[in-house]
CSV table of C-alpha atoms in Angstrom, one decimal:
chain,number,residue,atom,x,y,z
A,1,MET,CA,117.4,87.6,184.2
A,2,GLU,CA,120.2,87.4,181.8
A,3,LYS,CA,120.6,90.2,179.3
A,4,ILE,CA,122.0,89.9,175.8
A,5,ALA,CA,123.5,92.8,173.8
A,6,SER,CA,122.4,95.2,176.6
A,7,CYS,CA,118.7,94.9,175.6
A,8,GLU,CA,116.2,94.6,178.4
A,9,VAL,CA,113.6,91.9,178.2
A,10,GLU,CA,110.6,91.6,180.4
A,11,THR,CA,108.8,88.3,180.5
A,12,LEU,CA,105.2,88.2,181.8
A,13,PRO,CA,104.4,85.6,184.4
A,14,SER,CA,102.5,83.3,182.1
A,15,VAL,CA,105.0,82.9,179.2
A,16,ALA,CA,104.5,79.5,177.5
A,17,THR,CA,107.2,77.0,178.2
A,18,ASN,CA,105.9,74.1,176.1
A,19,PRO,CA,108.5,72.0,174.4
A,20,VAL,CA,108.9,72.4,170.7
A,21,THR,CA,107.1,69.9,168.5
A,22,SER,CA,109.2,68.4,165.7
A,23,PRO,CA,107.7,69.1,162.3
A,24,SER,CA,108.3,65.5,161.4
A,25,ASP,CA,106.0,64.4,164.2
A,26,ASN,CA,102.9,66.0,162.7
A,27,ALA,CA,103.3,68.0,159.5
A,28,CYS,CA,104.6,65.2,157.2
A,29,SER,CA,101.7,62.9,158.0
A,30,THR,CA,98.9,65.5,157.8
A,31,ASP,CA,99.9,67.8,154.9
A,32,PRO,CA,97.6,67.5,151.9
A,33,ALA,CA,99.3,65.8,148.9
A,34,TRP,CA,99.3,69.0,146.8
A,35,TYR,CA,100.8,71.2,149.5
A,36,THR,CA,104.3,72.5,149.8
A,37,PRO,CA,105.1,76.0,151.0
A,38,ALA,CA,106.5,77.0,147.6
A,39,ARG,CA,103.3,75.9,145.8
A,40,LEU,CA,101.2,77.8,148.3
A,41,LEU,CA,103.3,81.0,147.6
A,42,VAL,CA,102.9,80.5,143.9
A,43,ALA,CA,99.1,80.1,144.2
A,44,PHE,CA,98.8,83.3,146.3
A,45,CYS,CA,101.0,85.2,143.9
A,46,VAL,CA,98.6,84.2,141.1
A,47,VAL,CA,95.6,85.2,143.2
A,48,SER,CA,97.1,88.6,144.1
A,49,PHE,CA,98.1,89.3,140.5
A,50,LEU,CA,94.5,88.6,139.2
A,51,VAL,CA,92.9,90.7,141.9
A,52,PHE,CA,95.1,93.7,141.3
A,53,LEU,CA,95.0,93.4,137.5
A,54,ASP,CA,91.5,94.7,137.9
A,55,ARG,CA,92.7,98.0,139.3
A,56,GLY,CA,94.8,98.6,136.2
A,57,ILE,CA,92.0,97.6,133.9
A,58,ILE,CA,89.5,100.1,135.3
A,59,ALA,CA,92.0,102.9,135.0
A,60,SER,CA,93.3,102.1,131.6
A,61,ASN,CA,92.5,104.3,128.6
A,62,GLY,CA,91.0,101.4,126.7
A,63,VAL,CA,88.4,100.7,129.4
A,64,ASN,CA,88.0,104.1,131.1
A,65,GLY,CA,87.8,105.8,127.7
A,66,ASP,CA,86.9,109.4,127.0
A,67,LYS,CA,83.6,111.3,127.4
A,68,GLU,CA,84.1,113.6,124.4
A,69,ALA,CA,85.1,110.9,122.1
A,70,ARG,CA,82.3,108.6,123.4
A,71,THR,CA,84.7,105.7,124.1
A,72,GLY,CA,84.9,103.4,127.1
A,73,ILE,CA,83.0,103.7,130.3
A,74,GLN,CA,83.0,107.5,130.3
A,75,GLY,CA,81.7,107.7,126.8
A,76,GLU,CA,79.0,105.1,127.1
A,77,PHE,CA,77.6,106.4,130.4
A,78,GLN,CA,78.5,110.1,129.9
A,79,LEU,CA,80.2,110.3,133.3
A,80,SER,CA,81.1,113.4,135.1
A,81,LYS,CA,84.7,113.8,136.4
A,82,PHE,CA,83.4,113.1,139.9
A,83,GLN,CA,81.6,109.9,138.8
A,84,ASP,CA,84.7,108.8,136.9
A,85,GLY,CA,86.8,109.3,140.0
A,86,VAL,CA,84.4,107.4,142.2
A,87,LEU,CA,84.6,104.2,140.2
A,88,PRO,CA,88.2,103.2,140.9
A,89,ALA,CA,87.8,104.1,144.6
A,90,ALA,CA,84.4,102.3,145.0
A,91,PHE,CA,86.2,99.1,146.0
A,92,MET,CA,87.2,100.8,149.3
A,93,VAL,CA,83.6,100.5,150.6
A,94,GLY,CA,83.4,96.8,150.0
A,95,LEU,CA,87.0,96.3,151.2
A,96,LEU,CA,86.3,98.1,154.5
A,97,VAL,CA,83.2,96.2,155.4
A,98,ALA,CA,84.4,92.8,154.2
A,99,SER,CA,87.8,93.1,155.9
A,100,LEU,CA,86.0,93.2,159.2
A,101,LEU,CA,83.7,90.4,158.2
A,102,PHE,CA,86.4,88.0,156.9
A,103,SER,CA,88.5,88.7,160.0
A,104,GLU,CA,85.7,87.4,162.1
A,105,LEU,CA,84.7,84.5,159.8
A,106,CYS,CA,88.2,83.1,159.8
A,107,LYS,CA,87.8,82.4,163.5
A,108,HIS,CA,85.0,80.0,162.7
A,109,TYR,CA,85.6,78.8,159.1
A,110,ASN,CA,88.7,77.6,157.3
A,111,ALA,CA,90.7,80.6,156.1
A,112,PHE,CA,91.9,78.8,152.8
A,113,ARG,CA,88.2,78.2,151.8
A,114,LEU,CA,87.4,81.9,152.7
A,115,ILE,CA,90.0,82.9,150.1
A,116,GLY,CA,88.1,80.8,147.6
A,117,TRP,CA,84.9,82.5,148.5
A,118,GLY,CA,86.5,85.9,148.1
A,119,MET,CA,87.8,84.9,144.7
A,120,ALA,CA,84.3,83.6,143.7
A,121,ILE,CA,82.7,86.9,144.8
A,122,PHE,CA,85.4,88.8,142.8
A,123,THR,CA,84.8,86.7,139.7
A,124,VAL,CA,81.0,87.1,139.7
A,125,SER,CA,81.4,90.8,140.2
A,126,SER,CA,83.8,91.0,137.3
A,127,VAL,CA,81.1,89.4,135.1
A,128,GLY,CA,78.7,92.0,136.5
A,129,CYS,CA,81.0,94.8,135.5
A,130,GLY,CA,81.0,93.5,131.9
A,131,PHE,CA,77.2,93.4,131.8
A,132,ALA,CA,76.6,96.7,133.6
A,133,ASN,CA,74.0,98.9,131.8
A,134,SER,CA,74.3,102.0,133.9
A,135,PHE,CA,76.8,103.9,136.2
A,136,TRP,CA,75.0,102.7,139.3
A,137,THR,CA,75.1,99.0,138.3
A,138,LEU,CA,78.8,99.3,137.6
A,139,LEU,CA,79.3,101.1,140.9
A,140,ALA,CA,77.6,98.3,142.8
A,141,CYS,CA,79.7,95.7,141.1
A,142,ARG,CA,82.9,97.6,141.9
A,143,ILE,CA,81.9,97.7,145.6
A,144,VAL,CA,81.2,94.0,145.7
A,145,MET,CA,84.6,93.4,144.0
A,146,GLY,CA,86.2,95.2,146.8
A,147,ALA,CA,84.5,92.8,149.2
A,148,GLY,CA,85.9,89.8,147.4
A,149,GLU,CA,89.4,91.4,147.4
A,150,ALA,CA,89.3,91.7,151.2
A,151,SER,CA,89.8,88.0,151.8
A,152,ILE,CA,93.0,88.0,149.7
A,153,ILE,CA,94.4,91.1,151.4
A,154,ASN,CA,93.5,89.8,154.9
A,155,LEU,CA,94.5,86.2,154.7
A,156,THR,CA,97.4,85.6,152.2
A,157,GLY,CA,100.0,87.4,154.4
A,158,PRO,CA,99.3,85.4,157.5
A,159,PHE,CA,99.5,82.1,155.5
A,160,ILE,CA,102.9,83.1,154.2
A,161,ASP,CA,104.0,84.0,157.7
A,162,ASP,CA,103.1,80.4,158.7
A,163,VAL,CA,104.7,78.5,156.0
A,164,ALA,CA,107.7,80.5,154.8
A,165,PRO,CA,111.2,79.2,155.8
A,166,PRO,CA,112.1,81.3,158.9
A,167,ASP,CA,115.4,82.5,157.5
A,168,GLN,CA,113.8,83.7,154.3
A,169,LYS,CA,110.4,84.8,155.6
A,170,THR,CA,110.7,88.5,154.7
A,171,LEU,CA,111.9,87.7,151.2
A,172,TRP,CA,108.8,85.5,150.8
A,173,PHE,CA,106.7,88.5,151.9
A,174,GLY,CA,108.5,90.5,149.3
A,175,ILE,CA,107.7,88.0,146.6
A,176,LEU,CA,104.0,88.1,147.6
A,177,TYR,CA,103.8,91.8,147.8
A,178,LEU,CA,105.4,92.7,144.5
A,179,PHE,CA,102.5,91.1,142.6
A,180,PRO,CA,100.0,93.9,143.4
A,181,THR,CA,102.2,96.4,141.6
A,182,VAL,CA,102.9,94.0,138.7
A,183,GLY,CA,99.1,93.3,138.5
A,184,ILE,CA,98.2,96.9,138.3
A,185,ALA,CA,100.8,97.6,135.7
A,186,GLY,CA,99.7,94.6,133.7
A,187,GLY,CA,96.1,95.8,133.9
A,188,TYR,CA,97.0,99.1,132.3
A,189,ILE,CA,98.5,97.2,129.3
A,190,PHE,CA,95.8,94.5,129.2
A,191,GLY,CA,92.9,97.0,129.5
A,192,GLY,CA,94.4,99.4,127.0
A,193,VAL,CA,95.0,96.8,124.3
A,194,VAL,CA,91.9,94.6,124.7
A,195,GLY,CA,89.6,97.5,125.6
A,196,ALA,CA,90.6,99.5,122.5
A,197,SER,CA,90.2,96.6,120.1
A,198,MET,CA,87.3,94.6,121.6
A,199,GLY,CA,85.4,97.1,123.7
A,200,TRP,CA,85.6,98.1,127.3
A,201,ARG,CA,83.5,95.2,128.5
A,202,MET,CA,85.6,92.4,127.2
A,203,PRO,CA,88.6,92.8,129.6
A,204,PHE,CA,86.2,92.2,132.5
A,205,PHE,CA,84.8,89.0,130.9
A,206,ILE,CA,88.3,87.7,130.1
A,207,GLN,CA,89.5,88.5,133.6
A,208,ALA,CA,86.5,86.5,135.1
A,209,GLY,CA,87.3,83.6,132.7
A,210,VAL,CA,90.9,83.4,133.9
A,211,CYS,CA,89.7,83.5,137.5
A,212,VAL,CA,87.3,80.6,137.2
A,213,PRO,CA,89.9,77.8,137.2
A,214,VAL,CA,91.6,79.4,140.2
A,215,VAL,CA,88.3,79.5,142.1
A,216,VAL,CA,87.6,75.9,141.2
A,217,TRP,CA,91.0,74.9,142.4
A,218,LEU,CA,90.6,76.7,145.7
A,219,PHE,CA,87.4,74.8,146.4
A,220,MET,CA,88.5,71.4,145.1
A,221,VAL,CA,91.8,70.9,146.8
A,222,HIS,CA,92.1,69.7,150.4
A,223,PRO,CA,92.3,72.9,152.5
A,224,ILE,CA,95.1,73.9,154.8
A,225,SER,CA,94.5,76.2,157.7
A,226,LEU,CA,96.2,79.1,159.4
A,227,ARG,CA,98.1,78.5,162.6
A,228,THR,CA,95.6,78.7,165.4
A,229,MET,CA,92.9,81.4,165.2
A,230,HIS,CA,91.9,80.7,168.8
A,231,ASP,CA,92.9,81.6,172.3
A,232,GLU,CA,93.4,78.0,173.3
A,233,GLU,CA,96.4,76.6,171.5
A,234,ASP,CA,95.8,72.9,170.8
A,235,GLU,CA,96.9,70.4,168.2
A,236,THR,CA,93.6,70.4,166.4
A,237,HIS,CA,93.7,74.0,165.6
A,238,SER,CA,97.4,74.0,164.8
A,239,ASP,CA,97.0,71.2,162.2
A,240,LEU,CA,97.3,72.4,158.6
A,241,THR,CA,94.4,70.3,157.7
A,242,ALA,CA,91.9,71.7,160.2
A,243,PRO,CA,88.2,71.1,159.3
A,244,LEU,CA,86.3,73.6,157.2
A,245,LEU,CA,84.1,74.7,160.0
A,246,VAL,CA,86.3,75.3,163.1
A,247,SER,CA,83.7,76.5,165.5
A,248,GLU,CA,80.1,77.6,165.6
A,249,PRO,CA,79.7,81.3,164.5
A,250,ALA,CA,78.4,83.7,167.1
A,251,ALA,CA,75.2,85.7,167.0
A,252,PRO,CA,75.4,89.1,165.3
A,253,THR,CA,75.6,91.0,168.6
A,254,GLY,CA,78.4,88.6,169.7
A,255,VAL,CA,80.2,89.2,166.4
A,256,ALA,CA,80.1,93.0,166.8
A,257,GLN,CA,81.4,92.7,170.4
A,258,SER,CA,84.2,90.4,169.3
A,259,LEU,CA,85.2,92.7,166.5
A,260,TRP,CA,85.2,95.7,168.7
A,261,GLY,CA,87.3,93.8,171.3
A,262,ASP,CA,89.8,92.8,168.6
A,263,ILE,CA,90.1,96.3,167.3
A,264,CYS,CA,90.7,97.6,170.8
A,265,ILE,CA,93.5,95.0,171.2
A,266,LEU,CA,95.1,96.2,168.0
A,267,CYS,CA,95.0,99.8,169.1
A,268,LYS,CA,97.1,98.7,172.1
A,269,GLN,CA,99.9,97.4,169.9
A,270,PRO,CA,102.1,100.5,169.5
A,271,THR,CA,104.5,99.1,166.8
A,272,PHE,CA,101.6,97.9,164.7
A,273,LEU,CA,100.1,101.4,164.8
A,274,PHE,CA,103.3,103.2,164.0
A,275,ASN,CA,104.0,100.8,161.2
A,276,ALA,CA,100.5,101.1,159.7
A,277,LEU,CA,100.5,104.9,160.0
A,278,GLY,CA,104.0,105.2,158.7
A,279,ALA,CA,103.1,103.4,155.5
A,280,CYS,CA,100.3,105.8,154.8
A,281,PRO,CA,102.5,108.8,153.7
A,282,LEU,CA,104.5,106.5,151.5
A,283,GLN,CA,101.4,105.1,149.9
A,284,GLY,CA,100.0,108.6,149.5
A,285,ALA,CA,103.2,109.9,147.8
A,286,PHE,CA,103.4,106.9,145.5
A,287,GLY,CA,99.7,107.5,144.5
A,288,VAL,CA,100.6,111.0,143.5
A,289,TYR,CA,103.7,110.0,141.6
A,290,SER,CA,101.7,107.4,139.7
A,291,TYR,CA,98.8,109.7,138.8
A,292,PHE,CA,100.5,113.0,138.3
A,293,GLY,CA,104.1,112.0,137.6
A,294,PRO,CA,103.8,111.6,133.8
A,295,GLN,CA,101.8,114.8,133.5
A,296,ALA,CA,104.4,116.7,135.6
A,297,ALA,CA,107.3,115.3,133.6
A,298,HIS,CA,105.6,116.2,130.3
A,299,GLU,CA,105.1,119.8,131.4
A,300,LEU,CA,108.5,120.2,133.0
A,301,PHE,CA,110.7,118.6,130.3
A,302,GLY,CA,108.6,118.8,127.1
A,303,VAL,CA,108.8,115.1,126.3
A,304,GLY,CA,106.0,113.4,124.5
A,305,ARG,CA,103.2,111.9,126.6
A,306,GLU,CA,103.5,108.4,125.0
A,307,SER,CA,107.2,108.2,125.7
A,308,ILE,CA,106.7,109.4,129.3
A,309,ASP,CA,103.9,106.9,130.0
A,310,LEU,CA,106.0,104.0,128.7
A,311,THR,CA,109.1,105.2,130.6
A,312,PHE,CA,107.2,105.8,133.9
A,313,GLY,CA,105.5,102.4,133.6
A,314,GLY,CA,108.7,100.5,132.9
A,315,VAL,CA,110.6,102.2,135.6
A,316,THR,CA,107.9,101.6,138.2
A,317,ILE,CA,107.6,97.9,137.4
A,318,ILE,CA,111.4,97.3,137.4
A,319,THR,CA,112.0,99.3,140.6
A,320,ALA,CA,109.0,97.6,142.3
A,321,VAL,CA,110.3,94.1,141.5
A,322,VAL,CA,113.9,94.8,142.4
A,323,ALA,CA,113.4,96.8,145.5
A,324,THR,CA,110.6,94.7,147.0
A,325,LEU,CA,112.6,91.5,146.7
A,326,LEU,CA,115.9,93.2,147.8
A,327,GLY,CA,114.2,94.8,150.8
A,328,GLY,CA,113.0,91.4,152.0
A,329,TRP,CA,116.4,89.7,151.3
A,330,VAL,CA,118.3,92.4,153.2
A,331,LEU,CA,116.2,92.2,156.3
A,332,ASP,CA,116.6,88.4,156.4
A,333,ARG,CA,120.4,88.9,156.1
A,334,VAL,CA,120.8,91.6,158.8
A,335,GLY,CA,118.4,89.9,161.2
A,336,SER,CA,114.6,89.9,160.9
A,337,SER,CA,113.8,91.7,164.2
A,338,ILE,CA,111.0,94.2,164.4
A,339,LYS,CA,113.4,96.9,165.3
A,340,ASN,CA,115.5,96.3,162.2
A,341,ALA,CA,112.4,96.3,160.0
A,342,MET,CA,111.2,99.6,161.3
A,343,LEU,CA,114.6,101.2,161.0
A,344,MET,CA,114.9,100.0,157.5
A,345,ASN,CA,111.6,101.5,156.6
A,346,GLY,CA,112.5,104.8,158.2
A,347,TRP,CA,115.8,105.1,156.3
A,348,SER,CA,114.1,104.0,153.1
A,349,ALA,CA,111.7,106.9,153.4
A,350,ILE,CA,114.6,109.3,154.1
A,351,VAL,CA,116.5,108.2,151.0
A,352,GLY,CA,113.4,108.3,148.9
A,353,PHE,CA,112.7,111.8,150.0
A,354,ILE,CA,116.2,113.1,149.1
A,355,ALA,CA,116.2,111.4,145.7
A,356,ILE,CA,112.8,112.6,144.6
A,357,VAL,CA,113.4,116.1,145.8
A,358,VAL,CA,116.6,116.1,143.7
A,359,ALA,CA,114.8,114.6,140.8
A,360,PHE,CA,112.2,117.3,140.6
A,361,TRP,CA,114.4,120.3,141.4
A,362,LEU,CA,117.8,119.9,139.8
A,363,PRO,CA,117.5,118.6,136.2
A,364,PRO,CA,117.1,121.4,133.5
A,365,ALA,CA,113.9,121.6,131.6
A,366,THR,CA,115.2,119.8,128.5
A,367,SER,CA,114.9,116.3,127.1
A,368,THR,CA,118.4,115.6,128.5
A,369,GLY,CA,117.1,116.7,131.9
A,370,PHE,CA,114.3,114.2,131.6
A,371,VAL,CA,116.9,111.4,131.4
A,372,TRP,CA,118.6,112.6,134.6
A,373,PHE,CA,115.2,113.0,136.2
A,374,MET,CA,114.2,109.4,135.5
A,375,ALA,CA,117.5,108.1,136.7
A,376,VAL,CA,117.3,109.9,140.1
A,377,PHE,CA,113.5,109.3,140.4
A,378,ALA,CA,114.1,105.6,140.0
A,379,VAL,CA,116.5,105.7,143.0
A,380,GLY,CA,113.7,107.3,145.0
A,381,GLU,CA,111.2,104.6,143.9
A,382,LEU,CA,113.7,101.9,144.8
A,383,ALA,CA,114.0,103.3,148.3
A,384,ILE,CA,110.2,103.6,148.8
A,385,PHE,CA,109.5,100.1,147.5
A,386,ALA,CA,112.3,98.6,149.6
A,387,GLY,CA,110.1,99.0,152.7
A,388,THR,CA,107.2,97.0,151.3
A,389,ALA,CA,108.2,93.5,152.6
A,390,PRO,CA,109.5,94.7,156.0
A,391,SER,CA,106.3,96.7,156.6
A,392,GLY,CA,104.1,93.7,155.7
A,393,ALA,CA,106.1,91.4,158.0
A,394,VAL,CA,105.8,93.8,160.9
A,395,THR,CA,102.1,93.9,160.4
A,396,VAL,CA,101.7,90.2,161.3
A,397,TRP,CA,104.6,90.0,163.8
A,398,SER,CA,103.5,92.8,166.0
A,399,VAL,CA,99.9,91.6,166.7
A,400,PRO,CA,98.4,88.5,168.5
A,401,THR,CA,98.4,85.5,166.2
A,402,ARG,CA,94.7,85.3,165.9
A,403,LEU,CA,94.4,89.0,164.9
A,404,ARG,CA,96.8,88.8,161.9
A,405,PRO,CA,94.0,88.8,159.3
A,406,LEU,CA,92.3,91.8,160.9
A,407,ALA,CA,95.6,93.6,161.2
A,408,SER,CA,96.4,93.0,157.5
A,409,GLY,CA,93.0,94.3,156.5
A,410,ILE,CA,93.1,97.4,158.7
A,411,ALA,CA,96.7,98.3,157.6
A,412,ALA,CA,95.6,98.0,153.9
A,413,ILE,CA,92.5,100.1,154.4
A,414,ALA,CA,94.5,102.8,156.3
A,415,SER,CA,97.1,103.0,153.6
A,416,HIS,CA,94.3,103.9,151.1
A,417,ILE,CA,92.0,106.1,153.3
A,418,LEU,CA,95.0,108.1,154.7
A,419,GLY,CA,97.3,107.6,151.7
A,420,ASP,CA,96.6,107.4,148.0
A,421,VAL,CA,92.9,108.3,148.2
A,422,PRO,CA,93.2,111.9,149.5
A,423,THR,CA,96.6,112.9,148.2
A,424,PRO,CA,96.0,113.1,144.4
A,425,PRO,CA,93.0,115.5,144.7
A,426,LEU,CA,94.9,117.6,147.3
A,427,VAL,CA,98.0,117.9,145.1
A,428,GLY,CA,95.8,118.6,142.1
A,429,LEU,CA,94.1,121.4,144.1
A,430,MET,CA,97.5,122.8,145.1
A,431,GLN,CA,98.8,122.7,141.5
A,432,GLY,CA,95.8,124.6,140.4
A,433,TYR,CA,96.9,127.5,142.6
A,434,VAL,CA,100.7,127.5,142.3
A,435,GLN,CA,100.9,126.3,138.7
A,436,ASP,CA,104.4,124.9,139.3
A,437,TRP,CA,104.9,121.2,139.4
A,438,ARG,CA,108.3,121.5,141.1
A,439,VAL,CA,106.7,123.3,144.0
A,440,SER,CA,103.7,121.0,144.2
A,441,MET,CA,105.8,117.8,144.1
A,442,LEU,CA,108.3,119.2,146.7
A,443,VAL,CA,105.5,120.0,149.1
A,444,LEU,CA,104.0,116.5,148.6
A,445,THR,CA,107.3,114.7,149.0
A,446,PHE,CA,107.7,116.2,152.5
A,447,ILE,CA,105.1,113.7,153.7
A,448,LEU,CA,107.8,111.0,153.3
A,449,ILE,CA,109.5,112.7,156.3
A,450,ALA,CA,106.4,112.1,158.4
A,451,GLY,CA,106.5,108.4,157.4
A,452,ALA,CA,110.1,108.2,158.4
A,453,VAL,CA,109.5,109.8,161.8
A,454,LEU,CA,106.7,107.3,162.5
A,455,PHE,CA,108.8,104.3,161.6
A,456,PHE,CA,111.7,105.6,163.7
A,457,PHE,CA,109.4,106.0,166.7
A,458,GLY,CA,108.0,102.5,166.1
A,459,ALA,CA,111.5,101.1,166.2
A,460,TYR,CA,112.1,102.2,169.7
A,461,VAL,CA,108.7,101.9,171.4
A,462,ARG,CA,108.1,98.9,173.7
A,463,CYS,CA,106.0,96.2,172.1
A,464,THR,CA,105.4,92.5,171.8
A,465,ASP,CA,106.9,90.2,169.1
A,466,TYR,CA,104.3,87.5,168.7
A,467,ARG,CA,106.3,85.1,166.5
A,468,PRO,CA,106.9,81.6,167.9
A,469,GLU,CA,109.6,81.8,170.5
A,470,GLU,CA,112.1,79.4,168.9
A,471,GLU,CA,111.9,81.1,165.5
A,472,ARG,CA,112.4,84.4,167.1
A,473,LEU,CA,115.3,83.3,169.3
A,474,SER,CA,117.1,81.5,166.4
A,475,LEU,CA,116.9,84.3,163.9
A,476,GLU,CA,117.7,87.1,166.2
A,477,LYS,CA,120.7,85.3,167.8
A,478,GLY,CA,122.1,84.6,164.4
A,479,HIS,CA,121.2,80.9,164.0
A,480,ARG,CA,119.2,79.7,161.0
A,481,LEU,CA,116.2,77.4,161.0
A,482,THR,CA,115.8,75.1,158.1
A,483,ALA,CA,112.9,75.3,155.7
A,484,THR,CA,111.3,72.2,157.3
A,485,ASN,CA,110.9,74.2,160.5
A,486,ALA,CA,108.5,76.7,158.9
A,487,GLY,CA,105.1,76.8,160.4
A,488,ASN,CA,104.6,75.5,163.9
A,489,VAL,CA,108.2,75.9,165.0
A,490,GLY,CA,107.6,76.8,168.6
A,491,PRO,CA,105.0,77.6,171.2
A,492,LEU,CA,102.3,79.8,169.8
A,493,VAL,CA,101.5,83.2,171.4
A,494,SER,CA,97.8,84.0,171.2
A,495,ASP,CA,97.2,87.0,173.4
A,496,ILE,CA,98.9,89.8,175.3
A,497,GLU,CA,98.8,88.0,178.6
A,498,THR,CA,101.1,85.2,177.3
A,499,ALA,CA,103.4,87.3,175.3
A,500,THR,CA,107.1,88.2,175.8
A,501,LEU,CA,107.6,92.0,175.9
A,502,ILE,CA,110.8,93.0,174.2
A,503,HIS,CA,112.2,96.4,174.9
A,504,ASN,CA,113.5,98.0,171.7
A,505,HIS,CA,113.0,94.7,169.8
A,506,GLY,CA,116.6,93.8,170.2
A,507,ASP,CA,118.0,90.3,170.7
A,508,ILE,CA,115.9,88.1,172.9
A,509,ALA,CA,117.2,87.3,176.3
A,510,ASP,CA,117.3,83.9,177.8
A,511,THR,CA,114.1,83.8,179.9
A,512,SER,CA,114.8,80.6,181.7
A,513,HIS,CA,115.3,80.7,185.4
A,514,ALA,CA,118.0,79.0,187.3
């Protein structure tokens, strides 16, 4: 076997050797009239923005309100601090259950239509939030909204993996993944302004009204489909216009067995595990910076709360947009191998750790110190956000093709359960004892080192790159595929037995035999 760049490559006996099908042979004649990859990206960006707008709305002062002043949700339902904290996290229950459900359903039903059903569930639940007459009614609606959100989180990433131009694929992931941050930030503003002037219920009604035409569009247009969701790779399932019902759904016991088997396969993908676990500390740290950052800066530097809120919000949006796009673009330029993506994530976490430690420890406790603090803190946020697109790409590249939706859902759930859900209360508890934000933030920031270590381990473990072979070969050998080659650009890998194992994720060796 020939070796390239001193990287060992093992090929299992059953590696597919099918010839590459020209996109002009099938795609041009079967694509729906509305469809182009760019239009699909725009549609999914809109969907992501609307879904994550809700998270900002529920947390905004105009909607969440104040118990003592009897404003917003807290004031109307007289919520305890615990109940108030449960509401924004309630979506996790629906997200957890529905992620597994949608991952199984997309094996039998068209994935594009499932996104439509998810948006429909989300829209109806938003109306329910507006009409809620008690804490428990509102809580139930929040849980159901999380279920609707699951289809968007699970399925939009795999679609972009299919249709993006191969030499710009990570950049497209960056474009898609910046809209959750923009949506949350927009929700703070929208909920604060509309909730304060028109009541806390109105933002939910307006949100639902904006979602309605999106839902109608998702159901009315001719659907496209994910690259095969099946073990047998055939032309019918590879076609973008696959039928709405792909195969007969299994009995409940069969569904449970299928899900358990799929989860077991994911647990055998070491790079996927290292990537998903490595993202958790970064998500946890960002959750604390978002929640406690303005409060800590106010107490450390004595700057007014309104100025700090505006500054933190603006810096977060700008750094998220710039770094997420830049991270995707850089990985595409240096070579979009899994190893490069994991190394980039690891070094991003290291740079973020150094910058944020410096930001909280060195500036003096003055208004001038606050300016220096925000400048250095912005560098730390840039570094953290730079890994967003590479991490999302690794999630779908390091698992079997048919398991990409399940992998996306599990990675998202893990980032919340092991990331931004437990860290804010733990840091709040620590701050209650030490009464020093510099110490509390320093201790918290050390979890970025844990994330970096996990990413570095993931860069050097042996794993499978499940991307189509021609795309992988072309990009990692320095050649560029054109935009028309996005999608079915090579033989599809559906399971571990037909995959190419790549040691250290380096350049791919020529596996042909003399």
